[in-house]
PDB file of C-alpha atoms in Angstrom:
ATOM      1  CA  UNK N1295      90.699  97.764 124.116  1.00 35.00           C
ATOM      2  CA  UNK N1296      94.332  97.038 124.884  1.00 38.00           C
ATOM      3  CA  UNK N1297      96.845  98.844 122.711  1.00 39.00           C
ATOM      4  CA  UNK N1298     100.585  98.965 122.586  1.00 40.00           C
ATOM      5  CA  UNK N1299     102.281 102.250 123.473  1.00 41.00           C
ATOM      6  CA  UNK N1300     103.829 102.501 119.985  1.00 44.00           C
ATOM      7  CA  UNK N1301     100.562 103.075 118.172  1.00 45.00           C
ATOM      8  CA  UNK N1302      99.217 105.845 120.351  1.00 48.00           C
ATOM      9  CA  UNK N1303      95.718 104.814 119.359  1.00 52.00           C
ATOM     10  CA  UNK N1304      92.825 107.113 120.276  1.00 56.00           C
ATOM     11  CA  UNK N1305      89.089 106.794 119.765  1.00 53.00           C
ATOM     12  CA  UNK N1306      87.546 109.781 117.950  1.00 51.00           C
ATOM     13  CA  UNK N1307      83.962 108.646 117.408  1.00 51.00           C
ATOM     14  CA  UNK N1308      81.888 105.517 117.804  1.00 62.00           C
ATOM     15  CA  UNK N1309      83.658 103.675 114.957  1.00 78.00           C
ATOM     16  CA  UNK N1310      86.794 105.711 114.324  1.00 86.00           C
ATOM     17  CA  UNK N1311      90.186 105.373 115.939  1.00 87.00           C
ATOM     18  CA  UNK N1312      93.235 107.529 115.336  1.00 89.00           C
ATOM     19  CA  UNK N1313      96.517 105.680 114.883  1.00 89.00           C
ATOM     20  CA  UNK N1314      99.989 107.189 114.713  1.00 89.00           C
ATOM     21  CA  UNK N1315     102.124 105.713 111.908  1.00 92.00           C
ATOM     22  CA  UNK N1316     105.666 106.500 110.833  1.00 91.00           C
ATOM     23  CA  UNK N1317     104.814 106.638 107.114  1.00 90.00           C
ATOM     24  CA  UNK N1318     101.454 108.437 107.094  1.00 91.00           C
ATOM     25  CA  UNK N1319     101.438 110.341 110.373  1.00 91.00           C
ATOM     26  CA  UNK N1320      98.206 110.124 112.305  1.00 93.00           C
ATOM     27  CA  UNK N1321      95.449 108.374 110.366  1.00 90.00           C
ATOM     28  CA  UNK N1322      91.775 107.951 111.192  1.00 92.00           C
ATOM     29  CA  UNK N1323      90.574 104.388 110.819  1.00 91.00           C
ATOM     30  CA  UNK N1324      87.012 103.112 110.757  1.00 91.00           C
ATOM     31  CA  UNK N1325      87.169 100.202 113.210  1.00 91.00           C
ATOM     32  CA  UNK N1326      84.850  98.202 110.936  1.00 92.00           C
ATOM     33  CA  UNK N1327      87.570  98.223 108.221  1.00 93.00           C
ATOM     34  CA  UNK N1328      90.278  96.715 110.428  1.00 95.00           C
ATOM     35  CA  UNK N1329      91.615  93.414 109.134  1.00 97.00           C
ATOM     36  CA  UNK N1330      92.478  90.911 111.864  1.00 97.00           C
ATOM     37  CA  UNK N1331      95.209  88.374 111.171  1.00 97.00           C
ATOM     38  CA  UNK N1332      94.330  84.863 112.342  1.00 97.00           C
ATOM     39  CA  UNK N1333      98.082  84.104 112.461  1.00 96.00           C
ATOM     40  CA  UNK N1334     100.834  86.731 112.484  1.00 95.00           C
ATOM     41  CA  UNK N1335     103.160  87.418 109.579  1.00 94.00           C
ATOM     42  CA  UNK N1336     106.426  85.519 110.099  1.00 91.00           C
ATOM     43  CA  UNK N1337     108.766  87.816 112.010  1.00 92.00           C
ATOM     44  CA  UNK N1338     106.018  90.173 113.197  1.00 94.00           C
ATOM     45  CA  UNK N1339     104.207  88.418 116.062  1.00 94.00           C
ATOM     46  CA  UNK N1340     103.082  91.691 117.661  1.00 93.00           C
ATOM     47  CA  UNK N1341     101.051  92.812 114.640  1.00 95.00           C
ATOM     48  CA  UNK N1342      97.594  91.296 114.346  1.00 96.00           C
ATOM     49  CA  UNK N1343      95.479  94.222 113.122  1.00 96.00           C
ATOM     50  CA  UNK N1344      95.957  95.979 109.796  1.00 97.00           C
ATOM     51  CA  UNK N1345      94.253  98.525 107.594  1.00 96.00           C
ATOM     52  CA  UNK N1346      94.508  98.896 103.820  1.00 95.00           C
ATOM     53  CA  UNK N1347      95.515 102.371 102.676  1.00 94.00           C
ATOM     54  CA  UNK N1348      95.433 103.286  98.961  1.00 93.00           C
ATOM     55  CA  UNK N1349      98.826 104.465  97.675  1.00 91.00           C
ATOM     56  CA  UNK N1350      97.273 107.301  95.704  1.00 89.00           C
ATOM     57  CA  UNK N1351      94.155 107.891  93.649  1.00 89.00           C
ATOM     58  CA  UNK N1352      94.115 105.717  90.530  1.00 89.00           C
ATOM     59  CA  UNK N1353      97.018 103.523  91.662  1.00 91.00           C
ATOM     60  CA  UNK N1354      96.729  99.736  91.939  1.00 92.00           C
ATOM     61  CA  UNK N1355      99.262  99.820  94.794  1.00 95.00           C
ATOM     62  CA  UNK N1356      98.125  99.852  98.415  1.00 96.00           C
ATOM     63  CA  UNK N1357      99.679  99.750 101.864  1.00 97.00           C
ATOM     64  CA  UNK N1358      98.860  97.097 104.443  1.00 97.00           C
ATOM     65  CA  UNK N1359      99.559  99.132 107.590  1.00 96.00           C
ATOM     66  CA  UNK N1360      99.911  97.533 111.024  1.00 96.00           C
ATOM     67  CA  UNK N1361      97.903  99.193 113.775  1.00 95.00           C
ATOM     68  CA  UNK N1362     100.212  97.826 116.494  1.00 95.00           C
ATOM     69  CA  UNK N1363     103.556  98.734 114.920  1.00 94.00           C
ATOM     70  CA  UNK N1364     103.703 102.251 113.396  1.00 93.00           C
ATOM     71  CA  UNK N1365     106.794 101.297 111.339  1.00 95.00           C
ATOM     72  CA  UNK N1366     105.285  98.178 109.715  1.00 96.00           C
ATOM     73  CA  UNK N1367     103.546  98.639 106.365  1.00 96.00           C
ATOM     74  CA  UNK N1368     103.713  96.305 103.372  1.00 97.00           C
ATOM     75  CA  UNK N1369     103.278  97.533  99.802  1.00 96.00           C
ATOM     76  CA  UNK N1370     100.622  95.254  98.280  1.00 97.00           C
ATOM     77  CA  UNK N1371      98.605  94.801  95.126  1.00 96.00           C
ATOM     78  CA  UNK N1372      95.534  92.728  94.362  1.00 96.00           C
ATOM     79  CA  UNK N1373      96.750  89.536  92.730  1.00 95.00           C
ATOM     80  CA  UNK N1374      94.331  89.769  89.809  1.00 92.00           C
ATOM     81  CA  UNK N1375      95.686  93.236  88.903  1.00 91.00           C
ATOM     82  CA  UNK N1376      99.143  91.786  88.508  1.00 89.00           C
ATOM     83  CA  UNK N1377      98.446  88.313  87.154  1.00 86.00           C
ATOM     84  CA  UNK N1378      94.846  87.271  86.346  1.00 87.00           C
ATOM     85  CA  UNK N1379      95.967  83.637  86.040  1.00 88.00           C
ATOM     86  CA  UNK N1380      97.380  83.509  89.582  1.00 90.00           C
ATOM     87  CA  UNK N1381      95.009  81.297  91.540  1.00 87.00           C
ATOM     88  CA  UNK N1382      96.719  79.592  94.456  1.00 91.00           C
ATOM     89  CA  UNK N1383      94.894  76.679  96.031  1.00 90.00           C
ATOM     90  CA  UNK N1384      93.636  77.806  99.442  1.00 91.00           C
ATOM     91  CA  UNK N1385      93.366  74.750 101.705  1.00 93.00           C
ATOM     92  CA  UNK N1386      89.984  74.037 103.289  1.00 93.00           C
ATOM     93  CA  UNK N1387      91.542  74.398 106.748  1.00 94.00           C
ATOM     94  CA  UNK N1388      92.572  77.995 105.945  1.00 94.00           C
ATOM     95  CA  UNK N1389      89.137  78.733 104.466  1.00 93.00           C
ATOM     96  CA  UNK N1390      87.572  77.476 107.687  1.00 94.00           C
ATOM     97  CA  UNK N1391      89.993  79.545 109.795  1.00 96.00           C
ATOM     98  CA  UNK N1392      89.079  82.658 107.774  1.00 96.00           C
ATOM     99  CA  UNK N1393      85.367  81.744 107.840  1.00 95.00           C
ATOM    100  CA  UNK N1394      85.196  81.731 104.046  1.00 92.00           C
ATOM    101  CA  UNK N1395      82.089  79.948 102.809  1.00 87.00           C
ATOM    102  CA  UNK N1396      81.832  81.561  99.376  1.00 80.00           C
ATOM    103  CA  UNK N1397      84.646  82.139  96.876  1.00 75.00           C
ATOM    104  CA  UNK N1398      83.520  85.747  96.307  1.00 76.00           C
ATOM    105  CA  UNK N1399      84.561  86.544  99.910  1.00 82.00           C
ATOM    106  CA  UNK N1400      88.152  85.686  99.009  1.00 90.00           C
ATOM    107  CA  UNK N1401      90.574  88.510  98.239  1.00 94.00           C
ATOM    108  CA  UNK N1402      94.222  87.839  97.456  1.00 95.00           C
ATOM    109  CA  UNK N1403      96.933  90.445  97.997  1.00 97.00           C
ATOM    110  CA  UNK N1404     100.556  90.089  96.964  1.00 97.00           C
ATOM    111  CA  UNK N1405     103.347  91.689  98.969  1.00 97.00           C
ATOM    112  CA  UNK N1406     105.749  93.686  96.813  1.00 97.00           C
ATOM    113  CA  UNK N1407     109.458  94.289  97.295  1.00 96.00           C
ATOM    114  CA  UNK N1408     110.819  97.492  95.801  1.00 94.00           C
ATOM    115  CA  UNK N1409     114.621  97.880  95.827  1.00 94.00           C
ATOM    116  CA  UNK N1410     115.560 101.416  96.962  1.00 94.00           C
ATOM    117  CA  UNK N1411     115.918 103.700  93.944  1.00 94.00           C
ATOM    118  CA  UNK N1412     115.094 100.874  91.491  1.00 94.00           C
ATOM    119  CA  UNK N1413     111.297 100.626  91.206  1.00 92.00           C
ATOM    120  CA  UNK N1414     111.563  98.897  87.802  1.00 94.00           C
ATOM    121  CA  UNK N1415     113.116  95.911  89.647  1.00 95.00           C
ATOM    122  CA  UNK N1416     110.018  95.484  91.841  1.00 94.00           C
ATOM    123  CA  UNK N1417     109.004  91.890  92.586  1.00 95.00           C
ATOM    124  CA  UNK N1418     105.852  90.246  93.939  1.00 95.00           C
ATOM    125  CA  UNK N1419     105.846  87.379  96.397  1.00 94.00           C
ATOM    126  CA  UNK N1420     103.670  84.747  94.702  1.00 94.00           C
ATOM    127  CA  UNK N1421     104.768  82.201  97.304  1.00 94.00           C
ATOM    128  CA  UNK N1422     103.278  84.135 100.252  1.00 95.00           C
ATOM    129  CA  UNK N1423      99.930  85.681  99.270  1.00 96.00           C
ATOM    130  CA  UNK N1424      97.767  87.370 101.873  1.00 97.00           C
ATOM    131  CA  UNK N1425      94.338  85.745 101.853  1.00 97.00           C
ATOM    132  CA  UNK N1426      91.515  87.961 103.124  1.00 96.00           C
ATOM    133  CA  UNK N1427      87.891  87.210 103.879  1.00 95.00           C
ATOM    134  CA  UNK N1428      86.596  90.590 102.737  1.00 91.00           C
ATOM    135  CA  UNK N1429      83.252  90.155 104.510  1.00 91.00           C
ATOM    136  CA  UNK N1430      84.546  89.101 107.930  1.00 94.00           C
ATOM    137  CA  UNK N1431      87.798  91.143 107.710  1.00 96.00           C
ATOM    138  CA  UNK N1432      89.928  88.111 108.607  1.00 97.00           C
ATOM    139  CA  UNK N1433      93.287  87.438 106.954  1.00 97.00           C
ATOM    140  CA  UNK N1434      96.295  85.162 106.906  1.00 97.00           C
ATOM    141  CA  UNK N1435      99.459  84.890 104.891  1.00 96.00           C
ATOM    142  CA  UNK N1436      99.491  81.594 103.039  1.00 94.00           C
ATOM    143  CA  UNK N1437     102.936  80.056 102.519  1.00 92.00           C
ATOM    144  CA  UNK N1438     102.946  78.006  99.306  1.00 91.00           C
ATOM    145  CA  UNK N1439     105.392  75.466  97.937  1.00 79.00           C
ATOM    146  CA  UNK N1440     108.458  77.176  96.498  1.00 70.00           C
ATOM    147  CA  UNK N1441     108.472  74.776  93.558  1.00 74.00           C
ATOM    148  CA  UNK N1442     105.073  76.028  92.426  1.00 73.00           C
ATOM    149  CA  UNK N1443     105.378  79.779  92.943  1.00 81.00           C
ATOM    150  CA  UNK N1444     108.126  82.378  92.780  1.00 79.00           C
ATOM    151  CA  UNK N1445     108.798  84.540  95.873  1.00 85.00           C
ATOM    152  CA  UNK N1446     110.477  87.169  93.640  1.00 87.00           C
ATOM    153  CA  UNK N1447     108.274  87.333  90.537  1.00 85.00           C
ATOM    154  CA  UNK N1448     109.231  90.389  88.408  1.00 85.00           C
ATOM    155  CA  UNK N1449     106.395  92.923  88.219  1.00 88.00           C
ATOM    156  CA  UNK N1450     107.774  94.710  85.131  1.00 85.00           C
TER     157      UNK N1450
END
């Protein structure tokens, strides 16, 4: 397995790898839980593998941590936790790319922006959801029409 020098990735057991991150220190990752991006996030072409890390027990917030870039982690939330009515249309081409053949395989995460020192001003990007095939562990950010969805939707 090729890895970049930044991650300092090590194999610990048959399925586990250890990855150095700037936010969480060294973390152990079950390789079967790695999410592979079918297209990179805009601006982050080097990051194609991610892991979801819970923020803390009982919290709806999570971290989408890059395994290639120790400094890259997005704060995310499941879309239905934030807005049960949010149901973006996922094009058939994207479903095919993510190998989604059943709607129950589809998981939608929203990337959050939290202004430093002002968590009450947190916003969710409804225009750029992360679509995940939870069974195959494939993902892609879907860029939607700005007229239909708000990239800075207030969380509170």
